[in-house]
mmCIF file of C-alpha atoms and ligand atoms in Angstrom:
data_model
loop_
_atom_site.group_PDB
_atom_site.id
_atom_site.type_symbol
_atom_site.label_atom_id
_atom_site.label_comp_id
_atom_site.label_asym_id
_atom_site.label_seq_id
_atom_site.Cartn_x
_atom_site.Cartn_y
_atom_site.Cartn_z
ATOM 1 C CA MET A 177 -26.672 19.654 3.495
ATOM 2 C CA LYS A 178 -27.750 19.173 -0.126
ATOM 3 C CA SER A 179 -29.344 15.883 -1.155
ATOM 4 C CA LEU A 180 -27.130 13.233 -2.713
ATOM 5 C CA ILE A 181 -27.797 10.312 -5.020
ATOM 6 C CA ASN A 182 -25.976 7.146 -3.947
ATOM 7 C CA ILE A 183 -25.308 4.407 -6.498
ATOM 8 C CA ASN A 184 -23.992 1.065 -5.212
ATOM 9 C CA ALA A 185 -21.728 -0.284 -7.953
ATOM 10 C CA ARG A 186 -21.346 -4.075 -8.161
ATOM 11 C CA SER A 187 -18.078 -4.174 -10.122
ATOM 12 C CA ILE A 188 -15.417 -1.806 -11.483
ATOM 13 C CA PRO A 189 -16.977 -1.762 -15.011
ATOM 14 C CA ASP A 190 -20.354 -1.116 -13.366
ATOM 15 C CA ALA A 191 -18.859 1.826 -11.401
ATOM 16 C CA ILE A 192 -17.275 3.289 -14.532
ATOM 17 C CA GLN A 193 -20.505 2.970 -16.499
ATOM 18 C CA ALA A 194 -22.591 4.503 -13.696
ATOM 19 C CA ALA A 195 -20.162 7.419 -13.475
ATOM 20 C CA GLN A 196 -20.208 7.937 -17.241
ATOM 21 C CA GLN A 197 -24.006 7.969 -17.313
ATOM 22 C CA ALA A 198 -24.242 10.386 -14.370
ATOM 23 C CA ILE A 199 -21.684 12.749 -15.956
ATOM 24 C CA ALA A 200 -23.539 12.610 -19.279
ATOM 25 C CA ASP A 201 -26.706 13.586 -17.373
ATOM 26 C CA GLY A 202 -24.948 16.724 -16.115
ATOM 27 C CA ASN A 203 -24.083 15.537 -12.594
ATOM 28 C CA GLN A 204 -20.882 15.854 -10.611
ATOM 29 C CA VAL A 205 -19.627 12.438 -9.551
ATOM 30 C CA ALA A 206 -17.378 11.154 -6.755
ATOM 31 C CA PHE A 207 -16.291 7.592 -6.038
ATOM 32 C CA SER A 208 -16.477 6.453 -2.428
ATOM 33 C CA GLY A 209 -14.195 3.758 -0.985
ATOM 34 C CA GLY A 210 -14.539 3.834 2.788
ATOM 35 C CA GLY A 211 -15.886 7.386 2.702
ATOM 36 C CA THR A 212 -13.660 8.484 5.624
ATOM 37 C CA ASP A 213 -12.378 11.500 3.699
ATOM 38 C CA LEU A 214 -15.141 11.949 1.132
ATOM 39 C CA LEU A 215 -17.963 12.399 3.657
ATOM 40 C CA GLN A 216 -16.077 15.222 5.341
ATOM 41 C CA GLN A 217 -15.397 16.857 1.967
ATOM 42 C CA LEU A 218 -19.088 16.714 1.079
ATOM 43 C CA LYS A 219 -19.991 18.288 4.430
ATOM 44 C CA ASP A 220 -17.317 20.983 4.043
ATOM 45 C CA GLY A 221 -18.324 21.688 0.452
ATOM 46 C CA THR A 222 -14.830 21.000 -0.912
ATOM 47 C CA ASP A 223 -16.316 18.186 -3.008
ATOM 48 C CA LEU A 224 -19.335 19.387 -4.960
ATOM 49 C CA ALA A 225 -20.472 15.965 -6.183
ATOM 50 C CA ASN A 226 -24.182 15.259 -6.134
ATOM 51 C CA VAL A 227 -23.838 11.625 -7.265
ATOM 52 C CA ILE A 228 -21.796 9.229 -5.138
ATOM 53 C CA ILE A 229 -20.701 5.954 -6.697
ATOM 54 C CA SER A 230 -20.116 3.700 -3.710
ATOM 55 C CA LEU A 231 -17.517 0.960 -4.176
ATOM 56 C CA ARG A 232 -18.464 -0.845 -0.938
ATOM 57 C CA ASN A 233 -20.183 -3.755 -2.735
ATOM 58 C CA VAL A 234 -17.563 -4.126 -5.458
ATOM 59 C CA GLU A 235 -15.859 -7.508 -5.125
ATOM 60 C CA ASP A 236 -13.043 -7.069 -7.689
ATOM 61 C CA THR A 237 -9.806 -5.337 -6.643
ATOM 62 C CA ARG A 238 -9.949 -6.700 -3.083
ATOM 63 C CA THR A 239 -6.977 -9.051 -3.414
ATOM 64 C CA ILE A 240 -3.222 -9.061 -2.827
ATOM 65 C CA VAL A 241 -1.574 -11.406 -5.324
ATOM 66 C CA SER A 242 2.049 -12.259 -6.059
ATOM 67 C CA SER A 243 2.974 -13.392 -9.570
ATOM 68 C CA GLY A 244 6.625 -13.906 -8.653
ATOM 69 C CA ALA A 245 7.619 -10.935 -10.810
ATOM 70 C CA ASP A 246 5.436 -8.487 -8.906
ATOM 71 C CA ILE A 247 2.799 -8.039 -6.211
ATOM 72 C CA SER A 248 -0.573 -6.607 -7.252
ATOM 73 C CA VAL A 249 -2.620 -4.906 -4.555
ATOM 74 C CA GLY A 250 -6.270 -4.104 -5.282
ATOM 75 C CA GLY A 251 -7.437 -0.559 -4.666
ATOM 76 C CA LEU A 252 -10.308 -1.684 -2.435
ATOM 77 C CA ILE A 253 -8.075 -3.504 0.038
ATOM 78 C CA THR A 254 -8.584 -1.813 3.402
ATOM 79 C CA LEU A 255 -5.618 -0.302 5.186
ATOM 80 C CA ASN A 256 -5.963 -2.929 7.923
ATOM 81 C CA GLU A 257 -5.860 -5.746 5.394
ATOM 82 C CA LEU A 258 -2.761 -4.176 3.872
ATOM 83 C CA ALA A 259 -1.057 -3.720 7.249
ATOM 84 C CA GLU A 260 -1.776 -7.316 8.311
ATOM 85 C CA ASN A 261 -1.024 -9.161 5.074
ATOM 86 C CA PRO A 262 1.945 -11.572 5.542
ATOM 87 C CA LEU A 263 3.202 -10.992 1.982
ATOM 88 C CA ILE A 264 3.285 -7.212 2.552
ATOM 89 C CA ILE A 265 4.740 -7.445 6.060
ATOM 90 C CA SER A 266 7.602 -9.681 4.970
ATOM 91 C CA GLY A 267 8.425 -8.288 1.513
ATOM 92 C CA LEU A 268 7.191 -4.690 1.622
ATOM 93 C CA THR A 269 7.562 -3.884 5.322
ATOM 94 C CA ALA A 270 7.467 -0.098 4.833
ATOM 95 C CA VAL A 271 4.072 -0.371 3.097
ATOM 96 C CA ALA A 272 2.620 -2.429 5.964
ATOM 97 C CA GLN A 273 4.047 0.008 8.531
ATOM 98 C CA ALA A 274 2.742 3.042 6.631
ATOM 99 C CA ALA A 275 -0.751 1.523 6.417
ATOM 100 C CA ALA A 276 -0.640 0.677 10.136
ATOM 101 C CA SER A 277 0.295 4.278 10.947
ATOM 102 C CA VAL A 278 -2.829 5.816 9.371
ATOM 103 C CA GLY A 279 -5.354 7.565 11.635
ATOM 104 C CA THR A 280 -7.281 5.215 13.894
ATOM 105 C CA PRO A 281 -8.337 1.533 13.851
ATOM 106 C CA GLN A 282 -11.806 2.639 12.704
ATOM 107 C CA ILE A 283 -10.364 4.534 9.717
ATOM 108 C CA ARG A 284 -8.043 1.647 8.839
ATOM 109 C CA ASN A 285 -10.962 -0.807 9.005
ATOM 110 C CA VAL A 286 -12.968 0.955 6.296
ATOM 111 C CA GLY A 287 -10.434 3.231 4.577
ATOM 112 C CA THR A 288 -9.214 1.772 1.281
ATOM 113 C CA LEU A 289 -5.821 1.845 -0.379
ATOM 114 C CA ALA A 290 -7.216 3.786 -3.374
ATOM 115 C CA GLY A 291 -8.967 6.279 -1.098
ATOM 116 C CA ASN A 292 -5.797 6.764 0.898
ATOM 117 C CA ILE A 293 -3.754 7.551 -2.198
ATOM 118 C CA THR A 294 -6.400 9.846 -3.713
ATOM 119 C CA GLN A 295 -7.578 11.623 -0.526
ATOM 120 C CA ARG A 296 -7.657 15.398 -0.919
ATOM 121 C CA PRO A 297 -5.291 17.768 0.916
ATOM 122 C CA TRP A 298 -6.053 18.732 4.490
ATOM 123 C CA CYS A 299 -4.864 22.357 4.252
ATOM 124 C CA TRP A 300 -6.843 24.349 6.808
ATOM 125 C CA TYR A 301 -7.812 27.056 4.275
ATOM 126 C CA TYR A 302 -8.981 24.627 1.610
ATOM 127 C CA ARG A 303 -11.015 22.562 4.063
ATOM 128 C CA ASN A 304 -12.674 25.689 5.482
ATOM 129 C CA GLY A 305 -14.088 27.137 2.300
ATOM 130 C CA PHE A 306 -11.369 29.607 1.242
ATOM 131 C CA ASN A 307 -11.433 30.087 -2.507
ATOM 132 C CA CYS A 308 -7.756 29.276 -3.031
ATOM 133 C CA PHE A 309 -5.984 27.650 -6.021
ATOM 134 C CA LYS A 310 -7.101 24.216 -4.834
ATOM 135 C CA ALA A 311 -10.724 25.327 -4.896
ATOM 136 C CA GLY A 312 -10.412 26.937 -8.332
ATOM 137 C CA GLY A 313 -9.490 30.412 -7.062
ATOM 138 C CA ASP A 314 -6.419 32.464 -7.905
ATOM 139 C CA GLN A 315 -4.437 32.751 -4.683
ATOM 140 C CA CYS A 316 -2.842 30.730 -1.888
ATOM 141 C CA PHE A 317 -3.815 31.891 1.598
ATOM 142 C CA SER A 318 -1.233 29.745 3.369
ATOM 143 C CA VAL A 319 1.822 31.245 1.707
ATOM 144 C CA ASN A 320 1.559 34.363 3.881
ATOM 145 C CA GLY A 321 -0.752 32.844 6.494
ATOM 146 C CA GLU A 322 -0.908 29.623 8.546
ATOM 147 C CA ASN A 323 1.784 27.468 6.988
ATOM 148 C CA GLY A 324 3.273 25.474 9.855
ATOM 149 C CA GLN A 325 2.235 22.174 8.272
ATOM 150 C CA HIS A 326 2.893 23.043 4.660
ATOM 151 C CA ALA A 327 5.469 22.093 2.053
ATOM 152 C CA ILE A 328 9.214 22.637 2.305
ATOM 153 C CA PHE A 329 9.809 21.052 -1.116
ATOM 154 C CA GLY A 330 8.019 21.421 -4.461
ATOM 155 C CA GLY A 331 5.591 24.132 -3.325
ATOM 156 C CA GLY A 332 4.019 26.864 -5.432
ATOM 157 C CA PRO A 333 1.538 28.058 -6.343
ATOM 158 C CA SER A 334 -0.149 25.759 -3.759
ATOM 159 C CA TYR A 335 1.911 24.651 -0.746
ATOM 160 C CA ILE A 336 -0.130 21.610 0.325
ATOM 161 C CA VAL A 337 1.573 18.478 1.526
ATOM 162 C CA HIS A 338 0.427 15.201 0.032
ATOM 163 C CA PRO A 339 -1.541 13.627 2.883
ATOM 164 C CA SER A 340 -1.030 9.907 2.258
ATOM 165 C CA ASP A 341 1.298 7.811 4.409
ATOM 166 C CA VAL A 342 1.024 4.789 2.146
ATOM 167 C CA ALA A 343 1.802 6.516 -1.177
ATOM 168 C CA PRO A 344 5.450 7.390 -0.312
ATOM 169 C CA ALA A 345 6.076 3.784 0.747
ATOM 170 C CA LEU A 346 4.645 2.560 -2.561
ATOM 171 C CA VAL A 347 6.735 5.070 -4.507
ATOM 172 C CA ALA A 348 9.849 3.922 -2.642
ATOM 173 C CA PHE A 349 9.152 0.407 -3.983
ATOM 174 C CA ASN A 350 8.674 1.795 -7.521
ATOM 175 C CA ALA A 351 4.984 0.919 -7.604
ATOM 176 C CA VAL A 352 2.993 1.395 -10.792
ATOM 177 C CA PHE A 353 -0.522 2.826 -10.435
ATOM 178 C CA THR A 354 -3.343 1.090 -12.305
ATOM 179 C CA VAL A 355 -6.232 3.181 -13.509
ATOM 180 C CA SER A 356 -9.516 2.261 -15.250
ATOM 181 C CA GLY A 357 -11.992 4.530 -16.958
ATOM 182 C CA PRO A 358 -14.318 4.920 -19.930
ATOM 183 C CA ASN A 359 -11.330 4.827 -22.297
ATOM 184 C CA GLY A 360 -9.891 1.592 -20.877
ATOM 185 C CA ASN A 361 -7.049 0.809 -18.501
ATOM 186 C CA ARG A 362 -3.779 2.693 -17.951
ATOM 187 C CA GLU A 363 -0.670 1.959 -15.899
ATOM 188 C CA LEU A 364 1.178 5.019 -14.633
ATOM 189 C CA THR A 365 4.536 5.414 -12.947
ATOM 190 C CA SER A 366 4.537 7.596 -9.843
ATOM 191 C CA GLU A 367 6.099 10.413 -11.914
ATOM 192 C CA ASP A 368 3.078 10.329 -14.220
ATOM 193 C CA PHE A 369 0.455 9.654 -11.556
ATOM 194 C CA PHE A 370 1.263 12.380 -9.010
ATOM 195 C CA VAL A 371 1.041 16.006 -10.160
ATOM 196 C CA LEU A 372 2.798 19.030 -8.703
ATOM 197 C CA PRO A 373 0.816 22.278 -8.215
ATOM 198 C CA ILE A 374 3.008 23.981 -10.791
ATOM 199 C CA THR A 375 1.430 21.623 -13.362
ATOM 200 C CA ASN A 376 -2.111 21.720 -11.989
ATOM 201 C CA PRO A 377 -2.763 23.512 -8.686
ATOM 202 C CA GLU A 378 -6.288 22.043 -8.421
ATOM 203 C CA ARG A 379 -5.395 18.336 -8.494
ATOM 204 C CA GLU A 380 -2.834 16.040 -6.859
ATOM 205 C CA ASN A 381 -2.906 13.280 -9.464
ATOM 206 C CA SER A 382 -3.578 12.733 -13.149
ATOM 207 C CA LEU A 383 -6.860 10.800 -12.789
ATOM 208 C CA GLU A 384 -9.343 12.088 -15.343
ATOM 209 C CA GLU A 385 -13.054 12.622 -14.726
ATOM 210 C CA GLY A 386 -14.761 9.238 -14.345
ATOM 211 C CA GLU A 387 -11.474 7.351 -13.894
ATOM 212 C CA LEU A 388 -10.810 5.052 -10.941
ATOM 213 C CA LEU A 389 -7.609 4.020 -9.255
ATOM 214 C CA THR A 390 -7.998 0.235 -9.269
ATOM 215 C CA GLY A 391 -4.750 -0.750 -7.584
ATOM 216 C CA VAL A 392 -0.977 -0.776 -7.619
ATOM 217 C CA ARG A 393 1.606 -3.191 -8.971
ATOM 218 C CA ILE A 394 4.922 -3.436 -7.156
ATOM 219 C CA PRO A 395 7.955 -5.120 -8.744
ATOM 220 C CA ALA A 396 9.305 -8.040 -6.678
ATOM 221 C CA VAL A 397 12.196 -7.128 -4.396
ATOM 222 C CA SER A 398 15.361 -9.154 -3.779
ATOM 223 C CA ALA A 399 15.801 -11.156 -0.571
ATOM 224 C CA ASN A 400 18.452 -8.726 0.685
ATOM 225 C CA THR A 401 16.040 -5.757 0.603
ATOM 226 C CA VAL A 402 14.948 -4.189 3.899
ATOM 227 C CA SER A 403 12.585 -1.290 4.442
ATOM 228 C CA THR A 404 10.882 0.857 7.033
ATOM 229 C CA TYR A 405 8.362 3.719 7.333
ATOM 230 C CA TYR A 406 9.217 6.258 10.024
ATOM 231 C CA LYS A 407 6.490 8.770 10.883
ATOM 232 C CA VAL A 408 6.710 11.944 12.988
ATOM 233 C CA MET A 409 3.387 13.385 14.215
ATOM 234 C CA ASP A 410 2.425 16.413 16.270
ATOM 235 C CA ARG A 411 0.527 14.083 18.625
ATOM 236 C CA GLN A 412 0.683 10.359 19.284
ATOM 237 C CA ALA A 413 -2.199 9.133 17.101
ATOM 238 C CA TRP A 414 -5.106 10.036 14.807
ATOM 239 C CA THR A 415 -3.192 12.296 12.511
ATOM 240 C CA HIS A 416 -1.223 12.782 9.331
ATOM 241 C CA ALA A 417 2.561 12.931 9.156
ATOM 242 C CA GLU A 418 4.424 16.110 9.993
ATOM 243 C CA VAL A 419 7.208 14.208 8.296
ATOM 244 C CA GLY A 420 7.293 10.610 7.111
ATOM 245 C CA VAL A 421 10.185 8.688 5.573
ATOM 246 C CA ALA A 422 9.804 5.540 3.506
ATOM 247 C CA THR A 423 13.229 3.930 3.228
ATOM 248 C CA VAL A 424 14.033 0.877 1.114
ATOM 249 C CA ILE A 425 17.601 -0.415 1.115
ATOM 250 C CA GLN A 426 19.118 -3.303 -0.764
ATOM 251 C CA ARG A 427 22.226 -4.270 1.169
ATOM 252 C CA ASN A 428 25.121 -6.655 1.027
ATOM 253 C CA GLY A 429 26.075 -7.276 4.628
ATOM 254 C CA ASN A 430 25.941 -3.718 5.937
ATOM 255 C CA GLN A 431 26.867 -2.084 2.633
ATOM 256 C CA VAL A 432 24.168 -0.277 0.662
ATOM 257 C CA GLN A 433 23.768 -1.554 -2.907
ATOM 258 C CA ASN A 434 20.684 0.490 -3.720
ATOM 259 C CA ALA A 435 18.577 2.968 -1.741
ATOM 260 C CA SER A 436 15.159 4.503 -2.156
ATOM 261 C CA ILE A 437 14.103 7.358 0.139
ATOM 262 C CA VAL A 438 10.679 8.985 -0.298
ATOM 263 C CA LEU A 439 9.259 11.583 2.071
ATOM 264 C CA ALA A 440 5.701 12.197 3.298
ATOM 265 C CA GLY A 441 4.307 15.390 4.799
ATOM 266 C CA VAL A 442 6.828 17.768 3.237
ATOM 267 C CA ALA A 443 5.789 18.227 -0.419
ATOM 268 C CA PRO A 444 2.661 18.268 -2.602
ATOM 269 C CA ILE A 445 3.562 14.791 -3.881
ATOM 270 C CA PRO A 446 5.491 11.871 -2.332
ATOM 271 C CA TRP A 447 8.980 13.386 -2.449
ATOM 272 C CA ARG A 448 11.930 11.290 -3.589
ATOM 273 C CA VAL A 449 15.324 12.520 -2.337
ATOM 274 C CA GLN A 450 17.595 11.366 -5.111
ATOM 275 C CA ALA A 451 20.685 13.066 -3.653
ATOM 276 C CA VAL A 452 20.413 10.929 -0.508
ATOM 277 C CA GLU A 453 19.775 7.779 -2.512
ATOM 278 C CA ASP A 454 22.930 8.418 -4.583
ATOM 279 C CA PHE A 455 24.962 9.301 -1.480
ATOM 280 C CA LEU A 456 24.059 6.056 0.286
ATOM 281 C CA VAL A 457 25.095 3.688 -2.512
ATOM 282 C CA GLY A 458 28.321 1.883 -1.577
ATOM 283 C CA LYS A 459 28.334 3.203 2.023
ATOM 284 C CA GLN A 460 28.421 1.090 5.170
ATOM 285 C CA ILE A 461 25.358 1.974 7.254
ATOM 286 C CA GLY A 462 26.461 3.633 10.478
ATOM 287 C CA GLU A 463 25.804 6.703 12.611
ATOM 288 C CA ALA A 464 27.942 9.170 10.644
ATOM 289 C CA VAL A 465 26.570 8.037 7.265
ATOM 290 C CA ALA A 466 22.971 8.145 8.509
ATOM 291 C CA ARG A 467 23.462 11.652 9.935
ATOM 292 C CA GLU A 468 25.015 12.934 6.712
ATOM 293 C CA ALA A 469 22.161 11.392 4.727
ATOM 294 C CA GLY A 470 19.638 13.298 6.847
ATOM 295 C CA GLN A 471 21.469 16.606 6.508
ATOM 296 C CA LEU A 472 21.889 16.174 2.768
ATOM 297 C CA ALA A 473 18.128 15.665 2.375
ATOM 298 C CA VAL A 474 17.231 19.169 3.543
ATOM 299 C CA GLU A 475 19.943 21.141 1.728
ATOM 300 C CA ASP A 476 17.485 22.159 -1.006
ATOM 301 C CA ALA A 477 14.472 22.705 1.259
ATOM 302 C CA GLN A 478 12.586 26.000 0.956
ATOM 303 C CA PRO A 479 10.693 26.535 4.202
ATOM 304 C CA LEU A 480 7.893 29.067 4.586
ATOM 305 C CA ALA A 481 7.677 31.439 7.561
ATOM 306 C CA ASN A 482 6.355 28.871 10.066
ATOM 307 C CA ASN A 483 7.516 25.445 8.955
ATOM 308 C CA ALA A 484 11.313 25.533 9.275
ATOM 309 C CA HIS A 485 10.948 23.022 12.134
ATOM 310 C CA LYS A 486 10.399 20.414 9.409
ATOM 311 C CA LEU A 487 14.048 20.648 8.323
ATOM 312 C CA PRO A 488 15.667 19.176 11.454
ATOM 313 C CA MET A 489 12.658 16.848 11.782
ATOM 314 C CA THR A 490 13.210 15.503 8.260
ATOM 315 C CA ALA A 491 16.954 15.168 8.776
ATOM 316 C CA ALA A 492 16.475 13.309 12.059
ATOM 317 C CA ALA A 493 13.744 11.065 10.622
ATOM 318 C CA ILE A 494 15.997 10.006 7.735
ATOM 319 C CA GLU A 495 18.931 9.470 10.092
ATOM 320 C CA ARG A 496 16.851 7.186 12.318
ATOM 321 C CA ALA A 497 15.213 5.334 9.438
ATOM 322 C CA VAL A 498 18.548 4.598 7.729
ATOM 323 C CA LEU A 499 20.222 3.559 10.976
ATOM 324 C CA SER A 500 17.342 1.229 11.827
ATOM 325 C CA LEU A 501 18.105 -0.712 8.635
ATOM 326 C CA ALA A 502 21.728 -1.470 9.533
ATOM 327 C CA ALA A 503 22.520 -5.182 9.381
ATOM 328 C CA GLY A 504 22.120 -6.941 12.725
HETATM 329 C C1 FAD B 689 -9.240 11.684 11.808
HETATM 330 C C2 FAD B 689 -8.570 11.275 10.524
HETATM 331 C C3 FAD B 689 -7.237 10.911 10.563
HETATM 332 C C4 FAD B 689 -6.592 10.536 9.385
HETATM 333 N N1 FAD B 689 -5.272 10.199 9.477
HETATM 334 C C5 FAD B 689 -4.618 9.815 8.359
HETATM 335 C C6 FAD B 689 -3.239 9.443 8.443
HETATM 336 O O1 FAD B 689 -2.622 9.435 9.516
HETATM 337 N N2 FAD B 689 -2.602 9.092 7.287
HETATM 338 C C7 FAD B 689 -3.245 9.057 6.081
HETATM 339 O O2 FAD B 689 -2.626 8.699 5.086
HETATM 340 N N3 FAD B 689 -4.544 9.403 5.976
HETATM 341 C C8 FAD B 689 -5.249 9.779 7.076
HETATM 342 N N4 FAD B 689 -6.591 10.109 6.986
HETATM 343 C C9 FAD B 689 -7.194 10.246 5.652
HETATM 344 C C10 FAD B 689 -8.121 9.154 5.021
HETATM 345 O O3 FAD B 689 -9.403 9.223 5.557
HETATM 346 C C11 FAD B 689 -7.624 7.762 5.048
HETATM 347 O O4 FAD B 689 -6.308 7.751 4.607
HETATM 348 C C12 FAD B 689 -8.424 6.726 4.217
HETATM 349 O O5 FAD B 689 -7.559 5.697 3.807
HETATM 350 C C13 FAD B 689 -9.110 7.230 2.971
HETATM 351 O O6 FAD B 689 -9.685 6.086 2.323
HETATM 352 P P1 FAD B 689 -11.248 5.975 2.023
HETATM 353 O O7 FAD B 689 -11.443 4.698 1.281
HETATM 354 O O8 FAD B 689 -12.071 6.174 3.245
HETATM 355 O O9 FAD B 689 -11.396 7.213 1.050
HETATM 356 P P2 FAD B 689 -12.728 7.963 0.597
HETATM 357 O O10 FAD B 689 -13.124 8.907 1.667
HETATM 358 O O11 FAD B 689 -13.742 6.990 0.131
HETATM 359 O O12 FAD B 689 -12.157 8.755 -0.662
HETATM 360 C C14 FAD B 689 -11.151 9.745 -0.548
HETATM 361 C C15 FAD B 689 -11.036 10.483 -1.876
HETATM 362 O O13 FAD B 689 -10.599 9.595 -2.888
HETATM 363 C C16 FAD B 689 -11.586 9.451 -3.918
HETATM 364 N N5 FAD B 689 -11.613 8.022 -4.231
HETATM 365 C C17 FAD B 689 -11.903 6.998 -3.384
HETATM 366 N N6 FAD B 689 -11.701 5.815 -3.988
HETATM 367 C C18 FAD B 689 -11.264 6.094 -5.246
HETATM 368 C C19 FAD B 689 -10.874 5.300 -6.347
HETATM 369 N N7 FAD B 689 -10.856 3.951 -6.303
HETATM 370 N N8 FAD B 689 -10.463 5.914 -7.482
HETATM 371 C C20 FAD B 689 -10.434 7.265 -7.558
HETATM 372 N N9 FAD B 689 -10.812 8.076 -6.548
HETATM 373 C C21 FAD B 689 -11.208 7.496 -5.402
HETATM 374 C C22 FAD B 689 -12.874 9.956 -3.312
HETATM 375 O O14 FAD B 689 -13.767 10.478 -4.297
HETATM 376 C C23 FAD B 689 -12.354 11.036 -2.380
HETATM 377 O O15 FAD B 689 -12.090 12.240 -3.066
HETATM 378 C C24 FAD B 689 -7.277 10.497 8.137
HETATM 379 C C25 FAD B 689 -8.633 10.847 8.116
HETATM 380 C C26 FAD B 689 -9.271 11.240 9.273
HETATM 381 C C27 FAD B 689 -10.721 11.614 9.206
HETATM 382 S S1 SF4 B 690 -1.695 25.577 0.328
HETATM 383 FE FE1 SF4 B 690 -3.012 24.989 -1.401
HETATM 384 S S2 SF4 B 690 -4.867 24.328 -0.378
HETATM 385 FE FE2 SF4 B 690 -3.781 25.612 1.112
HETATM 386 S S3 SF4 B 690 -4.477 27.721 0.809
HETATM 387 FE FE3 SF4 B 690 -2.697 27.438 -0.491
HETATM 388 S S4 SF4 B 690 -3.578 26.878 -2.481
HETATM 389 FE FE4 SF4 B 690 -5.144 26.478 -0.934
#
């Protein structure tokens, strides 16, 4: 393994300045939250950084604060802290459940919210040194190869699935992503933050070189809002979603006033299914409505040769998630 320079940043401005200096000196830089994904990337050679800016000693952005109008979650909050926070459990249940569903207790203990959202894709080809679009090459090996776990929506030219469980739950709550870098701070909607391969096949988000994800801001939800994150895996633990569904419903009695449905594991970005959201508004939640919602979600899916199993899986996951949010 090549030698690496590790810089322990003390604050977010310190991290940004250290990154800027290292880039100016001709280095490739990576930020490290918990390092649970980054270390593997460095070993695999998918991340070519030679300077690591560790955020372990950074004290800012480790809080969860409610202003009444919104909840701000710092990027360095660990997934365990997110999953166990009373404010998140009660108001943003799907976010707490998504965080609790990630990997293993060890990963959740050190893995950060920012690292979870910005982790790189786990496509077998990319992680094993194939020079595909994601690695700067000019082809996708999965499209005619191993594609059982790849995208059924939004694919091409890369067919990765976005690997985060937490991001779809945040998108379902209309979270805004806060970013800091040498040119100051930016707030981005999910539409601006996440990037489809058709726009840039090498990246999954619009972070620029030297920029950090410092947290998310989630608008306050009404008291009659309920939510859940339903995750389907190919084994019982330690793994990413085959399909995940973040469902947020504002209801009056059992009638849907507003719905937000965002999928994990099926597209290169957290995938909002607007048609299902529109369908649910005004409906009484029940078995037939939930089933129709699930079927509607996959009408536009475009499976590859080996991932058509994700269609019934997605439909069933939505059906169960919606039904679980029925009043009483
Ligand atoms: C066995 C295993 C199982 C896993 N299962 C799941 C799962 O079920 N669900 C899931 O969602 N994830 C899963 N993961 C992926 C991931 O490791 C965790 O989600 C974790 O939260 C990543 O956070 P981290 O802080 O360790 O990230 P790091 O490893 O520190 O960073 C990940 C990436 O984000 C970049 N980065 C880190 N922090 C920032 C920042 N503030 N701003 C900009 N870029 C940043 C890094 O440079 C790197 O490219 C799994 C990983 C493993 C090894
Ligand atoms: S799906 Fe994306 S990461 Fe996987 S081989 Fe194709 S281009 Fe590479």
